[in-house]
Coordinates of C-alpha atoms and ligand atoms in Angstrom, one line a residue:
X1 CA 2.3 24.5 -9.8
X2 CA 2.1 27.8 -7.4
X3 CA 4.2 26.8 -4.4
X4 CA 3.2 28.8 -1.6
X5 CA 5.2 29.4 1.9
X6 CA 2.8 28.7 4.8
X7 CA 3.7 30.9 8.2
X8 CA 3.2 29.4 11.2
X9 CA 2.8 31.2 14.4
X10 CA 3.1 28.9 17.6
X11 CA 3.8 25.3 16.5
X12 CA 2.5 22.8 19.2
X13 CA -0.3 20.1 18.2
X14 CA -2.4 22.0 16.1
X15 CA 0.7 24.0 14.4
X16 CA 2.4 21.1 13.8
X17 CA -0.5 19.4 12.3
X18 CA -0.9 22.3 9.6
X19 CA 2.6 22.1 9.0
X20 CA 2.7 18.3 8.2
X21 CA -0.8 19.7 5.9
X22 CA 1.6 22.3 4.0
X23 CA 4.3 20.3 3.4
X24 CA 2.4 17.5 2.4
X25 CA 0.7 19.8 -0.1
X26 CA 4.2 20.5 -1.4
X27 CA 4.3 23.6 0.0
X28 CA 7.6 25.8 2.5
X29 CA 6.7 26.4 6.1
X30 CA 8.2 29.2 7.8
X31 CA 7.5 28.7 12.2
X32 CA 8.3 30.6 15.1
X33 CA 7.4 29.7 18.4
X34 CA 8.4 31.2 21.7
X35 CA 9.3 28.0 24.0
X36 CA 12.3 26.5 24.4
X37 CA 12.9 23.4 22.3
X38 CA 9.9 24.3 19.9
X39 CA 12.0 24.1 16.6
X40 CA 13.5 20.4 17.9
X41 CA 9.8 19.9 19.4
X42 CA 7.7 20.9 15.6
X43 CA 10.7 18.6 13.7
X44 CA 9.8 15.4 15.5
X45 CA 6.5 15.8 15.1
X46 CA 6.9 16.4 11.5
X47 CA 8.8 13.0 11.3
X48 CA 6.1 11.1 13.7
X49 CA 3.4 12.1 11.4
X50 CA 4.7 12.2 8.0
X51 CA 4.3 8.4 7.2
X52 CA 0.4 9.2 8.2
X53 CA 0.3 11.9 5.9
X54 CA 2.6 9.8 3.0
X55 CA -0.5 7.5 3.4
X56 CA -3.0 9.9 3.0
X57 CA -1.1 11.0 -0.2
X58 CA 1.4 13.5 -0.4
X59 CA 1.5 15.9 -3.5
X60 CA 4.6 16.4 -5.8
X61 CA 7.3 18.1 -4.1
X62 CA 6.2 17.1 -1.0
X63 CA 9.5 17.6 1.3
X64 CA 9.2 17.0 5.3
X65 CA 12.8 19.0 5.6
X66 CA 11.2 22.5 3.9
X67 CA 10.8 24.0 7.3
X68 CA 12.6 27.2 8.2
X69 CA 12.8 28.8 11.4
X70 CA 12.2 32.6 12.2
X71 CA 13.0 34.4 14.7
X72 CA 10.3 36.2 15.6
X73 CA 6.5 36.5 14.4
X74 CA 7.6 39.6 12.5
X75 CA 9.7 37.8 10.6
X76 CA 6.8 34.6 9.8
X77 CA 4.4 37.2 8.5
X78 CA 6.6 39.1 6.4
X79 CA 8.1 36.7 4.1
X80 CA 4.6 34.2 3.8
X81 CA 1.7 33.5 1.4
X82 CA -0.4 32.7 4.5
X83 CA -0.5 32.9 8.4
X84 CA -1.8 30.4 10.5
X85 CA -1.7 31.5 14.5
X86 CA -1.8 28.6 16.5
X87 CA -1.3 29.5 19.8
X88 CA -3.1 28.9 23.0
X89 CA -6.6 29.5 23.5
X90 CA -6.1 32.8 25.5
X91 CA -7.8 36.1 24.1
X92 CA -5.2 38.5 25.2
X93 CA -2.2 36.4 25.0
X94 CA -3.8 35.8 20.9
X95 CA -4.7 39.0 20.8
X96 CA -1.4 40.7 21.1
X97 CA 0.1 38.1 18.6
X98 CA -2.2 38.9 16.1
X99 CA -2.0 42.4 16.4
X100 CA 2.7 42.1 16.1
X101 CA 1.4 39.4 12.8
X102 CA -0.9 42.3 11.2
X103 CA 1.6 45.2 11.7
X104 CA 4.0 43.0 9.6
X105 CA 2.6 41.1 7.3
X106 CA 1.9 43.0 3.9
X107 CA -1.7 44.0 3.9
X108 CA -3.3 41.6 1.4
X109 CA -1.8 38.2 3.2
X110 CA -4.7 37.0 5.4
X111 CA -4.3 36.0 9.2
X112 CA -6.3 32.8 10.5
X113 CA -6.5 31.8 13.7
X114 CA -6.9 28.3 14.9
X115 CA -9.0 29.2 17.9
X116 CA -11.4 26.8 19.1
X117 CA -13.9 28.8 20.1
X118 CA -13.1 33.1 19.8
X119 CA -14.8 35.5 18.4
X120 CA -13.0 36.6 15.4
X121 CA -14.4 40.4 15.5
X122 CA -12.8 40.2 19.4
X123 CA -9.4 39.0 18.6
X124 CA -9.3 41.7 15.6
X125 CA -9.3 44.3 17.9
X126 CA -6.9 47.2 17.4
X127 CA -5.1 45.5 14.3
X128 CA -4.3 48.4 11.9
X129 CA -6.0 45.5 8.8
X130 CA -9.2 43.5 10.5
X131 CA -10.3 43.0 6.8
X132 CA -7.9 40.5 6.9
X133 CA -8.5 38.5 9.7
X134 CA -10.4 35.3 10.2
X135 CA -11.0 31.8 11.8
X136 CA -9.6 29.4 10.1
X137 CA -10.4 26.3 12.9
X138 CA -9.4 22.7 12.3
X139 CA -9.3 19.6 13.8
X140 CA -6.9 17.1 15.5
X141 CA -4.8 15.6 13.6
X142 CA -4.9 18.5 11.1
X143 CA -2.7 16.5 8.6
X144 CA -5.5 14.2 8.2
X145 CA -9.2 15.4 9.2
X146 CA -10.3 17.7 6.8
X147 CA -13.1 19.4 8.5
X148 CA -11.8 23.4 8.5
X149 CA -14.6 26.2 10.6
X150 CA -14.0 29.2 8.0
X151 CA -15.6 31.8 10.5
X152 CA -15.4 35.7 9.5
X153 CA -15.6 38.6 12.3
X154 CA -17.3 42.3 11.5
X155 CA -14.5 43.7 9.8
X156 CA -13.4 40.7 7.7
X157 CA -13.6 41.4 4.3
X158 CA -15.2 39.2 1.3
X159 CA -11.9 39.0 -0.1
X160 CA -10.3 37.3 3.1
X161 CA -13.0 34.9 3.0
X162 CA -13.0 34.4 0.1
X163 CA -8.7 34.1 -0.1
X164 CA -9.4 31.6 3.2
X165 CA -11.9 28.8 1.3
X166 CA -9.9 29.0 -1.9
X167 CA -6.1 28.7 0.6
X168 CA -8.2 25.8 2.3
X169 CA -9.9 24.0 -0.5
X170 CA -6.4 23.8 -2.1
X171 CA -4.9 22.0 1.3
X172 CA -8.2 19.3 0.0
X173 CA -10.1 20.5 3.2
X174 CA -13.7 20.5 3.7
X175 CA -14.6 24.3 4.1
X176 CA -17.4 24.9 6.5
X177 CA -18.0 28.8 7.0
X178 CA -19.9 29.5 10.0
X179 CA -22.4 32.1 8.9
X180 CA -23.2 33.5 12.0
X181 CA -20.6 34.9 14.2
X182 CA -20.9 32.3 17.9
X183 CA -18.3 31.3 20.3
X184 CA -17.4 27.8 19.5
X185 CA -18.7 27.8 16.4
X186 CA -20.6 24.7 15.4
X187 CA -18.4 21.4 15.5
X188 CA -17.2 22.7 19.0
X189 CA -20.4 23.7 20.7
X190 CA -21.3 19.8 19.3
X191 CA -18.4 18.3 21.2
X192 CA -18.6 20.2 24.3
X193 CA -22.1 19.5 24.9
X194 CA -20.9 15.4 24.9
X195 CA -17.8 16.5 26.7
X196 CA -19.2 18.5 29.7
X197 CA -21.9 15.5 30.1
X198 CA -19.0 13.5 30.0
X199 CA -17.6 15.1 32.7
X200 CA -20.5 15.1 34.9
X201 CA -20.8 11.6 34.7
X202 CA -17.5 11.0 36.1
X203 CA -17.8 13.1 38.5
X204 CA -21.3 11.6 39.6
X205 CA -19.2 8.2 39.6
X206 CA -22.1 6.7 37.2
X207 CA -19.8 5.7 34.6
X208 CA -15.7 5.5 33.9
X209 CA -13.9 7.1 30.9
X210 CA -13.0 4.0 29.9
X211 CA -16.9 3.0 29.9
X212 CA -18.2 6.7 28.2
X213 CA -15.7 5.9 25.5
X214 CA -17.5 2.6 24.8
X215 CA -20.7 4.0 24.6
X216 CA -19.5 6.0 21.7
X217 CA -17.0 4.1 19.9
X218 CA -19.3 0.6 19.6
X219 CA -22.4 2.8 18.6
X220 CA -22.9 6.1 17.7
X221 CA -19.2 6.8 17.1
X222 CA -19.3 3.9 14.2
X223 CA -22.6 5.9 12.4
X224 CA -20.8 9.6 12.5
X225 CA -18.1 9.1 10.0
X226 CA -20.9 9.1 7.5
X227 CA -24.0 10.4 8.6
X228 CA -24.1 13.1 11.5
X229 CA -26.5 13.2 14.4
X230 CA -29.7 14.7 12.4
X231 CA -29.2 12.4 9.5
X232 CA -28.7 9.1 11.6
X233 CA -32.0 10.2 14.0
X234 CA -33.7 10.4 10.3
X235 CA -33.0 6.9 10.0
X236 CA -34.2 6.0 13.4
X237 CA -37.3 7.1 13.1
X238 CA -37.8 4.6 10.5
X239 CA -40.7 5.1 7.5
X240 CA -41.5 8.0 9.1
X241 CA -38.3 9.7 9.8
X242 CA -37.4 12.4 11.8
X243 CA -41.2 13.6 12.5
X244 CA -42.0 10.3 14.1
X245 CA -38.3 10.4 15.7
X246 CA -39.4 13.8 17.0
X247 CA -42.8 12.8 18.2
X248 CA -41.7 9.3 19.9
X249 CA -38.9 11.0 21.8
X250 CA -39.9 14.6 22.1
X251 CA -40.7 14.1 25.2
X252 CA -37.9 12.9 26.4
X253 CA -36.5 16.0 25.5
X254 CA -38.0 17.6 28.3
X255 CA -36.8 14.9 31.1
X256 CA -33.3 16.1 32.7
X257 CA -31.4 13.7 31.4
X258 CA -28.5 16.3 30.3
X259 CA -26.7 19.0 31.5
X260 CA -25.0 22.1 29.7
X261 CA -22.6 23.7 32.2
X262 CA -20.2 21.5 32.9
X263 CA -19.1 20.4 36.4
X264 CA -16.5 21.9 38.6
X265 CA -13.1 21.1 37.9
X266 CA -12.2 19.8 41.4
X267 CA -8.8 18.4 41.6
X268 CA -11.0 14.8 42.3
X269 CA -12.8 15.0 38.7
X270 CA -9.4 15.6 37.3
X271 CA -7.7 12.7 38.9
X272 CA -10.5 10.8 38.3
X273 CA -10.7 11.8 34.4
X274 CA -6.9 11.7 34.3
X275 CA -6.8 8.3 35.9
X276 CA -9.7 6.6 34.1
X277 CA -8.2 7.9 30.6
X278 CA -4.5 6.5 31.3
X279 CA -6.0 3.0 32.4
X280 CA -7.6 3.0 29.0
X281 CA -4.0 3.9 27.5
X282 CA -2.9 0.9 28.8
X283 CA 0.6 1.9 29.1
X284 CA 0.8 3.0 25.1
X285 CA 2.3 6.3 24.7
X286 CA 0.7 9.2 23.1
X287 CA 3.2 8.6 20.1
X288 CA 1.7 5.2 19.9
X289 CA -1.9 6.5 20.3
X290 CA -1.1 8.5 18.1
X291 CA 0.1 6.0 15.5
X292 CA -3.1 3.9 16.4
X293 CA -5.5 6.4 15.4
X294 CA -4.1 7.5 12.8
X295 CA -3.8 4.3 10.9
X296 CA -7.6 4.0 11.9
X297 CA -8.6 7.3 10.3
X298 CA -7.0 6.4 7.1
X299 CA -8.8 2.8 6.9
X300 CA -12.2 4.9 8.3
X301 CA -11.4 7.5 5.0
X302 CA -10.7 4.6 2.4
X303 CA -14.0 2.7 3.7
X304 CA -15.7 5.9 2.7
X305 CA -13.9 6.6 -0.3
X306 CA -15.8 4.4 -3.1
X307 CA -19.4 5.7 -1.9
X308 CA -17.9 9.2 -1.9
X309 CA -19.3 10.1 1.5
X310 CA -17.9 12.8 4.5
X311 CA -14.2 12.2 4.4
X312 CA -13.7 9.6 1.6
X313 CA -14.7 12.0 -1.6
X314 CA -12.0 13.9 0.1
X315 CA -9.8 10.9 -0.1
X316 CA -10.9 10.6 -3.9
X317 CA -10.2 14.4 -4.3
X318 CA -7.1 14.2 -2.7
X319 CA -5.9 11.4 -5.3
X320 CA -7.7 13.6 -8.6
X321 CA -5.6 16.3 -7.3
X322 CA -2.2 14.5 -6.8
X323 CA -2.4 12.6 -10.4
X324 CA -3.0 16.4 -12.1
X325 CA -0.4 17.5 -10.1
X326 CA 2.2 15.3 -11.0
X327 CA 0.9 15.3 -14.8
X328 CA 4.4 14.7 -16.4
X329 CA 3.3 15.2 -19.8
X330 CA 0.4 17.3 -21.6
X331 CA -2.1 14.7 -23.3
X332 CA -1.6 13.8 -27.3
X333 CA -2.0 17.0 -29.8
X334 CA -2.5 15.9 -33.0
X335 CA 0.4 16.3 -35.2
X336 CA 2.8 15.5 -32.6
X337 CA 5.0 12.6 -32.5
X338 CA 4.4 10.6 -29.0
X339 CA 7.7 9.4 -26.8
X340 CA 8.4 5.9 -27.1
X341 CA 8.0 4.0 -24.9
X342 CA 5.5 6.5 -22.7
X343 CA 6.9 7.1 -19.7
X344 CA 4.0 9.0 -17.5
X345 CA 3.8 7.7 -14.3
X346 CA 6.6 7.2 -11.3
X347 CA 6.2 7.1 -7.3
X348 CA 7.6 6.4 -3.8
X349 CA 6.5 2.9 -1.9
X350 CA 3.3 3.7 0.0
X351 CA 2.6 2.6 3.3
X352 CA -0.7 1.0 2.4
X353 CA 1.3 -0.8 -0.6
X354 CA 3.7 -2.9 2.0
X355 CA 3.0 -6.2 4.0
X356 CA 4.8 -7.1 7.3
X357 CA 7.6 -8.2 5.4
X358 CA 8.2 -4.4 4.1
X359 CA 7.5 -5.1 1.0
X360 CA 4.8 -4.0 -1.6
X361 CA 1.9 -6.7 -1.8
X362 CA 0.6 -8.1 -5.3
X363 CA -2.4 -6.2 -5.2
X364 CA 0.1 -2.9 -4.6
X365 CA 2.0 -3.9 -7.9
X366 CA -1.3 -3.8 -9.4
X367 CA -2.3 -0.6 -8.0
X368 CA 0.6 1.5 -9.6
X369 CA 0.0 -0.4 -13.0
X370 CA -4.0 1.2 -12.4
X371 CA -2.6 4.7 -11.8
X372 CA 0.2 4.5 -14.9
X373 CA -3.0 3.4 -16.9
X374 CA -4.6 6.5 -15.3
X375 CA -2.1 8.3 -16.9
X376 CA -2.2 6.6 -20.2
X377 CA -6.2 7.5 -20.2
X378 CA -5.3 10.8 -19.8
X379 CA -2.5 11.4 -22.4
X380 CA -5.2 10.1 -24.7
X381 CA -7.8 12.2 -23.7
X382 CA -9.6 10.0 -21.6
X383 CA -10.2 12.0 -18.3
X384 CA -12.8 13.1 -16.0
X385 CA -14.6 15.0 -18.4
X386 CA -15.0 12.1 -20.6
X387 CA -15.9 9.7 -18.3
X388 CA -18.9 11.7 -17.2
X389 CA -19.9 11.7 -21.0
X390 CA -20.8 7.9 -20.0
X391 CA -17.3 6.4 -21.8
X392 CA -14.3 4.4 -20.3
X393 CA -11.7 2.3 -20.4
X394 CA -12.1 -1.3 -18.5
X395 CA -9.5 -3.9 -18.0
X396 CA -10.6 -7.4 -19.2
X397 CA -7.3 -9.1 -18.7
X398 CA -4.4 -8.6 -16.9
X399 CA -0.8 -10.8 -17.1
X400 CA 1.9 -9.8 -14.3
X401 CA 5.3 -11.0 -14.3
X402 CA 7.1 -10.6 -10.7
X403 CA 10.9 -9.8 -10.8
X404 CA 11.8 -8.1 -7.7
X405 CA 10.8 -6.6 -4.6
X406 CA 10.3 -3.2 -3.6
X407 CA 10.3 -1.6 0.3
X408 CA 8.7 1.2 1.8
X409 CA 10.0 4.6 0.4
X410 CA 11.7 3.2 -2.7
X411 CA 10.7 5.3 -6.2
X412 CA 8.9 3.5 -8.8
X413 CA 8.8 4.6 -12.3
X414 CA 6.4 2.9 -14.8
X415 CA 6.7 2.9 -18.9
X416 CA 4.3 2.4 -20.8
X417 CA 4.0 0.4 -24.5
X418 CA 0.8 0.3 -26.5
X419 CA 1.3 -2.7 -28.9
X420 CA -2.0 -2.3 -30.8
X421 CA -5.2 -0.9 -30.6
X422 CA -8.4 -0.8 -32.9
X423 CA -11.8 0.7 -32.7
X424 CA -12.7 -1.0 -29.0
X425 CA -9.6 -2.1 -28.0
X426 CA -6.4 -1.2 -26.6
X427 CA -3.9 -3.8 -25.7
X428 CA -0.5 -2.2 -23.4
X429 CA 2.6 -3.2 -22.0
X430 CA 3.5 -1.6 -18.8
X431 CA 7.0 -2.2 -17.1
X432 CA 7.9 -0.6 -13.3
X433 CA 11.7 0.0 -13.0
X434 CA 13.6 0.8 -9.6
X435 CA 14.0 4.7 -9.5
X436 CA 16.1 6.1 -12.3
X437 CA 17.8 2.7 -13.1
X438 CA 16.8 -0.3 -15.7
X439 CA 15.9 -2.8 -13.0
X440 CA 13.1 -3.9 -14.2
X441 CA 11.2 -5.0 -11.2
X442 CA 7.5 -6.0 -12.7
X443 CA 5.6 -5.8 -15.7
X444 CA 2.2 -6.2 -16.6
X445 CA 0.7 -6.9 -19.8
X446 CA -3.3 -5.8 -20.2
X447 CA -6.2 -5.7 -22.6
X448 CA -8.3 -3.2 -22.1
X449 CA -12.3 -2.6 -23.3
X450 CA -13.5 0.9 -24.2
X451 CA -17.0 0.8 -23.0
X452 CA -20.4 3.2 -22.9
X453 CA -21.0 2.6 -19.5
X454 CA -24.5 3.8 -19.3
X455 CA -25.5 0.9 -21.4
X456 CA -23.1 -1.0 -20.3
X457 CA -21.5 -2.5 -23.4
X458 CA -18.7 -2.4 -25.0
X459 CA -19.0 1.3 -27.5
X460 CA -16.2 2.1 -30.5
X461 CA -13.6 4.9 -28.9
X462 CA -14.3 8.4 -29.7
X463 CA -12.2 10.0 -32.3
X464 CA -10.3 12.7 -30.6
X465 CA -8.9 9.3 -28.0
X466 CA -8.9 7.2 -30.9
X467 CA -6.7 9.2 -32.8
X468 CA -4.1 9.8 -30.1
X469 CA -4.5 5.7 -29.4
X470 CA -3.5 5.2 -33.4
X471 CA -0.6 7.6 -33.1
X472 CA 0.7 5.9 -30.1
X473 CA 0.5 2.8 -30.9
X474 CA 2.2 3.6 -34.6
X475 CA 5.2 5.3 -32.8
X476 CA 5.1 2.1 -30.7
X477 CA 5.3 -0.5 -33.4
X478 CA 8.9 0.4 -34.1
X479 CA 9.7 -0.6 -30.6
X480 CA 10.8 -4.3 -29.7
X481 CA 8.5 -6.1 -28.7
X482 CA 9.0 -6.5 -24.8
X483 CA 10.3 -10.4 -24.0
X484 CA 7.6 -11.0 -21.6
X485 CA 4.5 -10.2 -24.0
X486 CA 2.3 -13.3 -24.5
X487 CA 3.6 -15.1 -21.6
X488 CA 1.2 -18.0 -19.8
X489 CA 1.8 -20.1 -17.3
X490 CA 2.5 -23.7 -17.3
X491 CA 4.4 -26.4 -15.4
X492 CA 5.0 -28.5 -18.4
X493 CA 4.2 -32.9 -17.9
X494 CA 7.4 -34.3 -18.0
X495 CA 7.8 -36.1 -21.8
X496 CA 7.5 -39.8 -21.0
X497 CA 10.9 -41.6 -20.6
X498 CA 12.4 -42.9 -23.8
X499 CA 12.4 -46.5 -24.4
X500 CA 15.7 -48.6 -25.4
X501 CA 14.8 -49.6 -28.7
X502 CA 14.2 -53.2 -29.3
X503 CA 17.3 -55.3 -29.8
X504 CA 16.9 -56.7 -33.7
Ligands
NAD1 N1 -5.8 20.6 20.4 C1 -6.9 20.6 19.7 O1 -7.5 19.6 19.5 C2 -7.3 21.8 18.9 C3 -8.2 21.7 17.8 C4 -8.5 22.8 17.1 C5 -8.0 24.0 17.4 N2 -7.2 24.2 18.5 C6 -6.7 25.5 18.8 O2 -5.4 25.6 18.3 C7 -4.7 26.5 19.1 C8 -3.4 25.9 19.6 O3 -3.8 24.7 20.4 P1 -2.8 23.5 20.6 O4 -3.7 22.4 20.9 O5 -1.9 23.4 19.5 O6 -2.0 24.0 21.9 P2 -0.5 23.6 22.3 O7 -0.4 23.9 23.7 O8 -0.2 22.2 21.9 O9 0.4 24.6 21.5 C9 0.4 25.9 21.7 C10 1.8 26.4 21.3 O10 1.8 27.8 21.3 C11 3.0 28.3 21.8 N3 2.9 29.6 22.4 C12 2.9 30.0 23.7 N4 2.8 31.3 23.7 C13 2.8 31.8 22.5 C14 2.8 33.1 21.9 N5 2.7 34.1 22.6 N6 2.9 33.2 20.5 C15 3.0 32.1 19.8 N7 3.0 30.8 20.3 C16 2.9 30.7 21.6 C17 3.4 27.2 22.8 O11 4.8 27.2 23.1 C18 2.9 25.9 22.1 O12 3.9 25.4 21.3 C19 -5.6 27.0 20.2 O13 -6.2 28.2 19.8 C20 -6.6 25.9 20.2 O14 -7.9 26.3 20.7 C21 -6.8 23.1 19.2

């Protein structure tokens, strides 16, 4: 795997979400930021945010310590593979960054800036390399919303936009490039317009924060995860969709129920938006707002993730993309003697794998034994491109035997025993050890189906997966077999007391 060094110029919330990204990815950052306390400041925030990220899935490698400091944004842009400017939303102040980042970095690195709202072909100006220059605008928390505004100025070149969705799609973001050059680009102009109506609402005193927020968060809030505003008003104009949506409520359009500009910003509208928004808080920090919606995205994500929708096929990709990456070994090639026992498949204690007693659930244990079988499918053969040729594996039975516990962070490591297979059927032996030693903490003994799922009935195995399923499972034989294979439960009747034999 290409490890890449990330550069990170200014490192406040949105820097210190792509750093948390990058390292997640498995990749180095290198940060500078002027203020005092920054380095201390981007370190805590790394730690705060990692288990989030560990949730999401990190990628092999993935270290939250690969961070070093620079002292100067000279020194970020030299020695990177990519430099993210993250500093506040002022043209000039951005400006003269970017222009100190270009004069350093060698020409073919390419310079995004998270700006909100900029024009790219404005904040380019008087850089010796515009070609290289972009947007490159996320979203809060970076380290899990994937939405990235890919926006190019004049003088960017093909090549730098190209560089940025390829730099992007490998962070498992979903590139959106802004075709024309607008300030505030799309998803901004989006949220503005609610936010500046918003405003004006609190500062007509029709409505709280607290009581905006409900309006969105009970409704509409619930429908945009999956479907955006044109795609839900589709559905709401029922049969006839959006042309009987348009014609029913066009005219509303032209009542004035909205405004665009938004309202003063009195020193009243801000106490009042400032107090409305900390009674909501309720006394919970940021850190613990933080944690709150954070553990909400992911569940949001995962809800998504088995219809494939928005974020959750980027959950799935995420996971496709972690498995490959960790790939311990190359599948079967015939002629090759296969290790025995098969040892393909280890990790570290997810979050989402512990209960409140900090320790991985049953249906976690099960989970890992799904992704070591994962990687048994794929040492065979059996991977994405064969699946979409309409064959699989399936599980019809499944025997776990409990030995120990494991607690958030510990590394699991899974081998793997075929003890037979024919034509259909492939019958395996997995057993998940504590880290490097021989504690054997579960096993799990399965029979699996191979199926043509289009017809859905069991199908014979192809060759090239049935070949590499024979060879395993000969190398296999000459293992012992493991102790807990064939095991059933059973609380046996107690045998009927013995009588005193009969006195002759
Ligand atoms: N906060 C968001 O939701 C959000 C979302 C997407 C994009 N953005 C954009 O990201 C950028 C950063 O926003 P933020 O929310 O992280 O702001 P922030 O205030 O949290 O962080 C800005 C950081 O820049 C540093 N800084 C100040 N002067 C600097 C300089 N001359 N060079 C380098 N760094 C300097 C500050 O010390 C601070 O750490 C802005 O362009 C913003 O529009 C913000």
């Amino acid at each position: 795997m290409t490890r890449k060094t990330i550069g990170l110029a200014g490192t406040g919330v949105i820097g210190s979400g792509w750093a948390v990204r990058a390292l997640a990815r498995g990749y180095g950052v290198v940060a500078w930021d002027p203020a005092d306390g920054a380095e201390a400041r981007l370190r805590e925030a790394i730690d705060r945010a990692w288990p989030s990220a560990a949730d999401l899935g990190l990628f092999p490698g993935a270290d939250p310590g690969r961070v070093s400091w620079a002292g100067s944004p000279e020194e970020v842009a030299a020695s990177v593979d990519w430099v993210q400017e993250s500093a506040p939303e002022r043209e000039d102040l951005k400006r003269s960054l970017l222009r100190r980042l270009d004069a350093a970095a060698p020409p073919r690195t390419v310079i995004a800036s998270s700006s909100s709202g900029l024009l790219p072909t404005r904040l380019a100006e008087g850089c010796a390399h515009p070609e290289r220059l972009l947007i490159g605008h996320p979203f809060n928390p970076v380290y899990l919303l994937p939405l990235v505004e890919v926006v190019a100025g004049e003088a960017t070149s093909p090549d730098a936009v190209a560089a940025a969705l390829e730099h992007y799609d490998d962070l498992v973001m979903h590139l959106l490039v802004v075709r024309t050059e607008v300030e505030g680009y799309l998803s901004d102009r989006l949220q503005e317009a609610l936010w500046r109506e918003a405003l004006h609402l609190v500062h007509d005193r029709v409505a709280t924060t607290g009581e905006l927020d409900d309006a969105v968060v009970y409704g509409p809030g619930l429908r945009w995860a999956a479907m955006g505003t044109n795609l839900t008003f589709h559905l709401a104009g029922g049969d006839g969709g959006i042309r009987h949506m348009l014609r029913q409520f066009g005219p509303a359009l032209k009542l004035p129920w909205t405004h665009m500009e938004a309202p003063e910003l009195s020193e009243e509208l801000i106490e009042a938006m400032a107090s409305g928004c900390e009674a909501q808080a309720a006394g919970r920090s940021i850190a613990e707002l933080e944690k709150l919606r954070d553990g909400c995205l992911i569940s949001v994500m995962r809800a998504l993730r088995p219809s494939g929708v928005g974020a959750g096929r980027l959950m799935a990709e995420r996971e496709a993309r972690i498995l490959a990456a960790g790939a311990t070994a190359q599948p079967w090639a015939p002629g090759t003697a296969p290790p025995a026992p098969l040892e393909l498949y280890s990790s570290v204690v997810a979050p989402a794998w512990v209960d409140y007693n900090g320790h991985m659930t049953e249906a976690a244990f099960l989970t890992v034994f799904g992704w070591a079988s994962d990687r048994l499918f794929r040492y065979l053969g059996i991977d994405e491109g064969y699946r979409a040729g309409g064959h699989s594996f399936y599980t019809v039975e499944t025997h776990i035997n409990h030995l120990g516990e494991a607690a958030l962070g510990e590394r699991l490591r899974v081998t793997t025993q075929v003890l037979g297979s024919d034509a259909k059927r492939l019958h395996i032996f997995h057993s998940m050890y504590r880290g490097d030693s021989e504690e054997l903490l579960c096993a799990a003994e399965q029979m699996l189906l191979h199926v043509d799922t289009g017809a859905g009935h069991s199908a014979p195995v192809l060759p090239g997966p049935a070949a590499a399923a024979a060879a395993v499972a000969a190398a296999h034989a000459k293992l012992p077999l493991p102790t807990l294979r064939g095991r059933r439960m059973e609380i046996p009747t107690p045998a009927p007391p013995v009588q005193p034999a009969a006195a002759p």
